[in-house]
Amino acid sequence: MAIATSMVLDDYDDILGQILLRLTFATSLVHAALVCRRWLHIVSHPAFLRRFCDLNPPPLLGLYVHTKDLQLPKFMPMPDLPNELTHIVHRAISALDSYPPETNVSISSCLKGRLIDTGILLITQRHWRRILCDGSPPVVADGFIGSIEVASLSVDLVQFWKSCSH
Amino acid sequence: MAAPESGDGNNGAARMVTLISSDNTRFEVEAAAASLSQTLQLTILDGGGGGGDGIPLPNVDSATLSKVLEYCIKHAPAAANGGAPNATAVDRAELERFDNEFVNIDQSVLYSLIMAAHNLEIEGLQSLVAKKVADMIKGKSPMEIRRTLGFPDPTPEEQAEMNAHMLEYGWAYE
């Protein structure tokens, strides 16, 4: 007799928690949170989110490259990123597209471990001139014309849920 | 070969214990393998399960128990080495290959394994099946996850709630 896995997961929070902790990517966790209220409840728990962040350190998605030839910084994704991150990378690539061509945009820094979408929303919806910075100076690589700013464009779940929950 | 912890003077032969499934099938396995179960470990250390006695497992049927024991037998040598610090890369690769193959199974079997691993407290197996289910979820939309795991169709309220959330935070769900 085929028994749906959902039935097991209905009864045991600890089993479900163990499964959700292994989703690896915050993007997958966000989807799982919408499966039903119970899943959302487990996933939203601060202790769960802390464990998830400990077990699944946010990956480096790519770099913003800004040279004197480029009006806008260009996002260069890291090679071989898993499929689950494709759409987030796509957002990063198109993040600055909504600026008029003559706009002078510079990225002063990026939020280490901070949700990329937060930055993008700020830019596209409120037209902020730069992605919020966490105070650390941009990394400038020698030998390049212009500067390369290392963008740790990754997902901080706690921040994410704060932004979702109001 | 390492002697079982509660030496039973069995002339060096590995100590065996008998486990009895819910449908009364008897399984004889090495104590070291059965001891991967935290639940069984104490009983076995106390000398239980030997001779004609057998340890009844009312929550585990014979098909599931045989699958669980297949896992335990394969993993027992590495576990006996204290997490196998000396294991060669070949050994580890072989265990990994075994694990991948092991969870390549029907969902109803996976369901039984999740429950058995939970009830018997077999840490490695719990972790393995959890990872398998997580892999089934990764990269799927909420609705796809529901379908994959055999959830009933969402109630109108649930559907409305999901739609509202999607509308507001659609950017996160592209």
mmCIF file of N, CA, C and O in Angstrom, chain B residues 52-96:
data_model
loop_
_atom_site.group_PDB
_atom_site.id
_atom_site.type_symbol
_atom_site.label_atom_id
_atom_site.label_comp_id
_atom_site.label_asym_id
_atom_site.label_seq_id
_atom_site.Cartn_x
_atom_site.Cartn_y
_atom_site.Cartn_z
ATOM 1 N N GLY B 52 17.213 -17.984 22.466
ATOM 2 C CA GLY B 52 15.913 -18.130 21.820
ATOM 3 C C GLY B 52 15.013 -16.929 22.048
ATOM 4 O O GLY B 52 13.895 -16.908 21.555
ATOM 5 N N ASP B 53 15.504 -15.947 22.833
ATOM 6 C CA ASP B 53 14.616 -14.850 23.233
ATOM 7 C C ASP B 53 14.186 -13.966 22.068
ATOM 8 O O ASP B 53 13.048 -13.969 21.656
ATOM 9 N N GLY B 54 15.128 -13.227 21.559
ATOM 10 C CA GLY B 54 14.800 -12.298 20.488
ATOM 11 C C GLY B 54 14.178 -11.027 21.035
ATOM 12 O O GLY B 54 13.533 -11.028 22.083
ATOM 13 N N ILE B 55 14.426 -9.911 20.346
ATOM 14 C CA ILE B 55 13.868 -8.616 20.749
ATOM 15 C C ILE B 55 12.705 -8.294 19.820
ATOM 16 O O ILE B 55 12.903 -8.164 18.618
ATOM 17 N N PRO B 56 11.492 -8.187 20.349
ATOM 18 C CA PRO B 56 10.349 -7.871 19.489
ATOM 19 C C PRO B 56 10.342 -6.395 19.081
ATOM 20 O O PRO B 56 10.623 -5.522 19.903
ATOM 21 N N LEU B 57 10.059 -6.147 17.827
ATOM 22 C CA LEU B 57 9.961 -4.775 17.320
ATOM 23 C C LEU B 57 8.565 -4.578 16.739
ATOM 24 O O LEU B 57 8.357 -4.710 15.540
ATOM 25 N N PRO B 58 7.594 -4.277 17.592
ATOM 26 C CA PRO B 58 6.196 -4.244 17.156
ATOM 27 C C PRO B 58 5.888 -3.154 16.130
ATOM 28 O O PRO B 58 4.845 -3.199 15.489
ATOM 29 N N ASN B 59 6.802 -2.181 15.976
ATOM 30 C CA ASN B 59 6.512 -1.086 15.044
ATOM 31 C C ASN B 59 7.148 -1.268 13.666
ATOM 32 O O ASN B 59 7.003 -0.407 12.803
ATOM 33 N N VAL B 60 7.904 -2.351 13.480
ATOM 34 C CA VAL B 60 8.646 -2.495 12.232
ATOM 35 C C VAL B 60 8.278 -3.815 11.557
ATOM 36 O O VAL B 60 8.434 -4.878 12.162
ATOM 37 N N ASP B 61 7.774 -3.741 10.317
ATOM 38 C CA ASP B 61 7.421 -4.990 9.629
ATOM 39 C C ASP B 61 8.666 -5.628 9.014
ATOM 40 O O ASP B 61 9.736 -5.024 8.967
ATOM 41 N N SER B 62 8.518 -6.852 8.525
ATOM 42 C CA SER B 62 9.703 -7.606 8.110
ATOM 43 C C SER B 62 10.373 -6.992 6.880
ATOM 44 O O SER B 62 11.604 -6.963 6.794
ATOM 45 N N ALA B 63 9.592 -6.476 5.939
ATOM 46 C CA ALA B 63 10.195 -5.875 4.738
ATOM 47 C C ALA B 63 11.071 -4.691 5.126
ATOM 48 O O ALA B 63 12.208 -4.543 4.650
ATOM 49 N N THR B 64 10.544 -3.858 6.034
ATOM 50 C CA THR B 64 11.290 -2.682 6.458
ATOM 51 C C THR B 64 12.505 -3.081 7.287
ATOM 52 O O THR B 64 13.606 -2.548 7.112
ATOM 53 N N LEU B 65 12.299 -4.052 8.192
ATOM 54 C CA LEU B 65 13.399 -4.461 9.060
ATOM 55 C C LEU B 65 14.551 -5.033 8.241
ATOM 56 O O LEU B 65 15.721 -4.763 8.533
ATOM 57 N N SER B 66 14.219 -5.781 7.207
ATOM 58 C CA SER B 66 15.295 -6.361 6.415
ATOM 59 C C SER B 66 16.081 -5.259 5.703
ATOM 60 O O SER B 66 17.296 -5.324 5.586
ATOM 61 N N LYS B 67 15.369 -4.238 5.271
ATOM 62 C CA LYS B 67 16.032 -3.088 4.630
ATOM 63 C C LYS B 67 16.904 -2.333 5.653
ATOM 64 O O LYS B 67 18.044 -1.964 5.370
ATOM 65 N N VAL B 68 16.350 -2.128 6.846
ATOM 66 C CA VAL B 68 17.092 -1.429 7.899
ATOM 67 C C VAL B 68 18.368 -2.206 8.247
ATOM 68 O O VAL B 68 19.445 -1.623 8.403
ATOM 69 N N LEU B 69 18.237 -3.525 8.339
ATOM 70 C CA LEU B 69 19.389 -4.331 8.726
ATOM 71 C C LEU B 69 20.445 -4.355 7.626
ATOM 72 O O LEU B 69 21.648 -4.418 7.905
ATOM 73 N N GLU B 70 19.986 -4.274 6.383
ATOM 74 C CA GLU B 70 20.931 -4.179 5.266
ATOM 75 C C GLU B 70 21.825 -2.944 5.475
ATOM 76 O O GLU B 70 23.048 -3.009 5.320
ATOM 77 N N TYR B 71 21.188 -1.843 5.879
ATOM 78 C CA TYR B 71 21.945 -0.615 6.156
ATOM 79 C C TYR B 71 22.902 -0.822 7.326
ATOM 80 O O TYR B 71 24.084 -0.479 7.261
ATOM 81 N N CYS B 72 22.383 -1.395 8.412
ATOM 82 C CA CYS B 72 23.183 -1.554 9.635
ATOM 83 C C CYS B 72 24.398 -2.453 9.393
ATOM 84 O O CYS B 72 25.492 -2.166 9.864
ATOM 85 N N ILE B 73 24.188 -3.534 8.663
ATOM 86 C CA ILE B 73 25.284 -4.474 8.415
ATOM 87 C C ILE B 73 26.374 -3.792 7.602
ATOM 88 O O ILE B 73 27.563 -3.936 7.868
ATOM 89 N N LYS B 74 25.949 -3.004 6.623
ATOM 90 C CA LYS B 74 26.920 -2.313 5.774
ATOM 91 C C LYS B 74 27.697 -1.258 6.567
ATOM 92 O O LYS B 74 28.898 -1.063 6.364
ATOM 93 N N HIS B 75 26.997 -0.582 7.485
ATOM 94 C CA HIS B 75 27.635 0.533 8.199
ATOM 95 C C HIS B 75 28.303 0.137 9.506
ATOM 96 O O HIS B 75 29.035 0.933 10.081
ATOM 97 N N ALA B 76 28.034 -1.080 9.984
ATOM 98 C CA ALA B 76 28.564 -1.475 11.297
ATOM 99 C C ALA B 76 30.094 -1.427 11.374
ATOM 100 O O ALA B 76 30.634 -0.917 12.364
ATOM 101 N N PRO B 77 30.831 -1.931 10.367
ATOM 102 C CA PRO B 77 32.294 -1.914 10.505
ATOM 103 C C PRO B 77 32.846 -0.499 10.665
ATOM 104 O O PRO B 77 33.712 -0.254 11.511
ATOM 105 N N ALA B 78 32.332 0.443 9.875
ATOM 106 C CA ALA B 78 32.806 1.828 9.964
ATOM 107 C C ALA B 78 32.452 2.420 11.325
ATOM 108 O O ALA B 78 33.262 3.103 11.952
ATOM 109 N N ALA B 79 31.239 2.112 11.808
ATOM 110 C CA ALA B 79 30.814 2.645 13.100
ATOM 111 C C ALA B 79 31.670 2.069 14.222
ATOM 112 O O ALA B 79 31.986 2.756 15.196
ATOM 113 N N ALA B 80 32.083 0.801 14.089
ATOM 114 C CA ALA B 80 32.918 0.165 15.118
ATOM 115 C C ALA B 80 34.268 0.843 15.219
ATOM 116 O O ALA B 80 34.903 0.858 16.269
ATOM 117 N N ASN B 81 34.726 1.457 14.110
ATOM 118 C CA ASN B 81 35.999 2.182 14.141
ATOM 119 C C ASN B 81 35.833 3.601 14.653
ATOM 120 O O ASN B 81 36.652 4.456 14.361
ATOM 121 N N GLY B 82 34.753 3.851 15.362
ATOM 122 C CA GLY B 82 34.528 5.188 15.901
ATOM 123 C C GLY B 82 34.395 6.221 14.798
ATOM 124 O O GLY B 82 35.143 7.189 14.741
ATOM 125 N N GLY B 83 33.448 5.996 13.893
ATOM 126 C CA GLY B 83 33.248 6.935 12.803
ATOM 127 C C GLY B 83 34.298 6.788 11.726
ATOM 128 O O GLY B 83 34.412 7.614 10.845
ATOM 129 N N ALA B 84 35.079 5.715 11.811
ATOM 130 C CA ALA B 84 36.021 5.352 10.759
ATOM 131 C C ALA B 84 37.039 6.428 10.425
ATOM 132 O O ALA B 84 37.130 6.873 9.287
ATOM 133 N N PRO B 85 37.808 6.885 11.426
ATOM 134 C CA PRO B 85 38.813 7.884 11.107
ATOM 135 C C PRO B 85 39.893 7.327 10.170
ATOM 136 O O PRO B 85 40.536 8.077 9.453
ATOM 137 N N ASN B 86 40.075 5.987 10.202
ATOM 138 C CA ASN B 86 41.118 5.402 9.367
ATOM 139 C C ASN B 86 40.600 4.902 8.026
ATOM 140 O O ASN B 86 41.338 4.299 7.259
ATOM 141 N N ALA B 87 39.314 5.120 7.796
ATOM 142 C CA ALA B 87 38.735 4.593 6.571
ATOM 143 C C ALA B 87 39.436 5.182 5.357
ATOM 144 O O ALA B 87 39.788 6.356 5.336
ATOM 145 N N THR B 88 39.664 4.354 4.380
ATOM 146 C CA THR B 88 40.291 4.851 3.162
ATOM 147 C C THR B 88 39.246 5.565 2.321
ATOM 148 O O THR B 88 38.044 5.422 2.534
ATOM 149 N N ALA B 89 39.749 6.323 1.360
ATOM 150 C CA ALA B 89 38.836 7.033 0.465
ATOM 151 C C ALA B 89 37.959 6.034 -0.283
ATOM 152 O O ALA B 89 36.793 6.292 -0.547
ATOM 153 N N VAL B 90 38.549 4.873 -0.588
ATOM 154 C CA VAL B 90 37.799 3.850 -1.308
ATOM 155 C C VAL B 90 36.630 3.359 -0.459
ATOM 156 O O VAL B 90 35.500 3.230 -0.937
ATOM 157 N N ASP B 91 36.912 3.110 0.829
ATOM 158 C CA ASP B 91 35.847 2.661 1.733
ATOM 159 C C ASP B 91 34.723 3.689 1.802
ATOM 160 O O ASP B 91 33.545 3.348 1.739
ATOM 161 N N ARG B 92 35.123 4.935 1.941
ATOM 162 C CA ARG B 92 34.113 5.993 2.069
ATOM 163 C C ARG B 92 33.298 6.112 0.790
ATOM 164 O O ARG B 92 32.085 6.280 0.826
ATOM 165 N N ALA B 93 33.989 6.027 -0.332
ATOM 166 C CA ALA B 93 33.283 6.124 -1.614
ATOM 167 C C ALA B 93 32.304 4.965 -1.765
ATOM 168 O O ALA B 93 31.189 5.140 -2.261
ATOM 169 N N GLU B 94 32.726 3.789 -1.305
ATOM 170 C CA GLU B 94 31.868 2.619 -1.395
ATOM 171 C C GLU B 94 30.618 2.806 -0.524
ATOM 172 O O GLU B 94 29.499 2.494 -0.947
ATOM 173 N N LEU B 95 30.798 3.335 0.687
ATOM 174 C CA LEU B 95 29.651 3.575 1.567
ATOM 175 C C LEU B 95 28.708 4.605 0.948
ATOM 176 O O LEU B 95 27.495 4.479 1.021
ATOM 177 N N GLU B 96 29.297 5.618 0.331
ATOM 178 C CA GLU B 96 28.488 6.660 -0.279
ATOM 179 C C GLU B 96 27.683 6.081 -1.446
ATOM 180 O O GLU B 96 26.497 6.392 -1.620
#
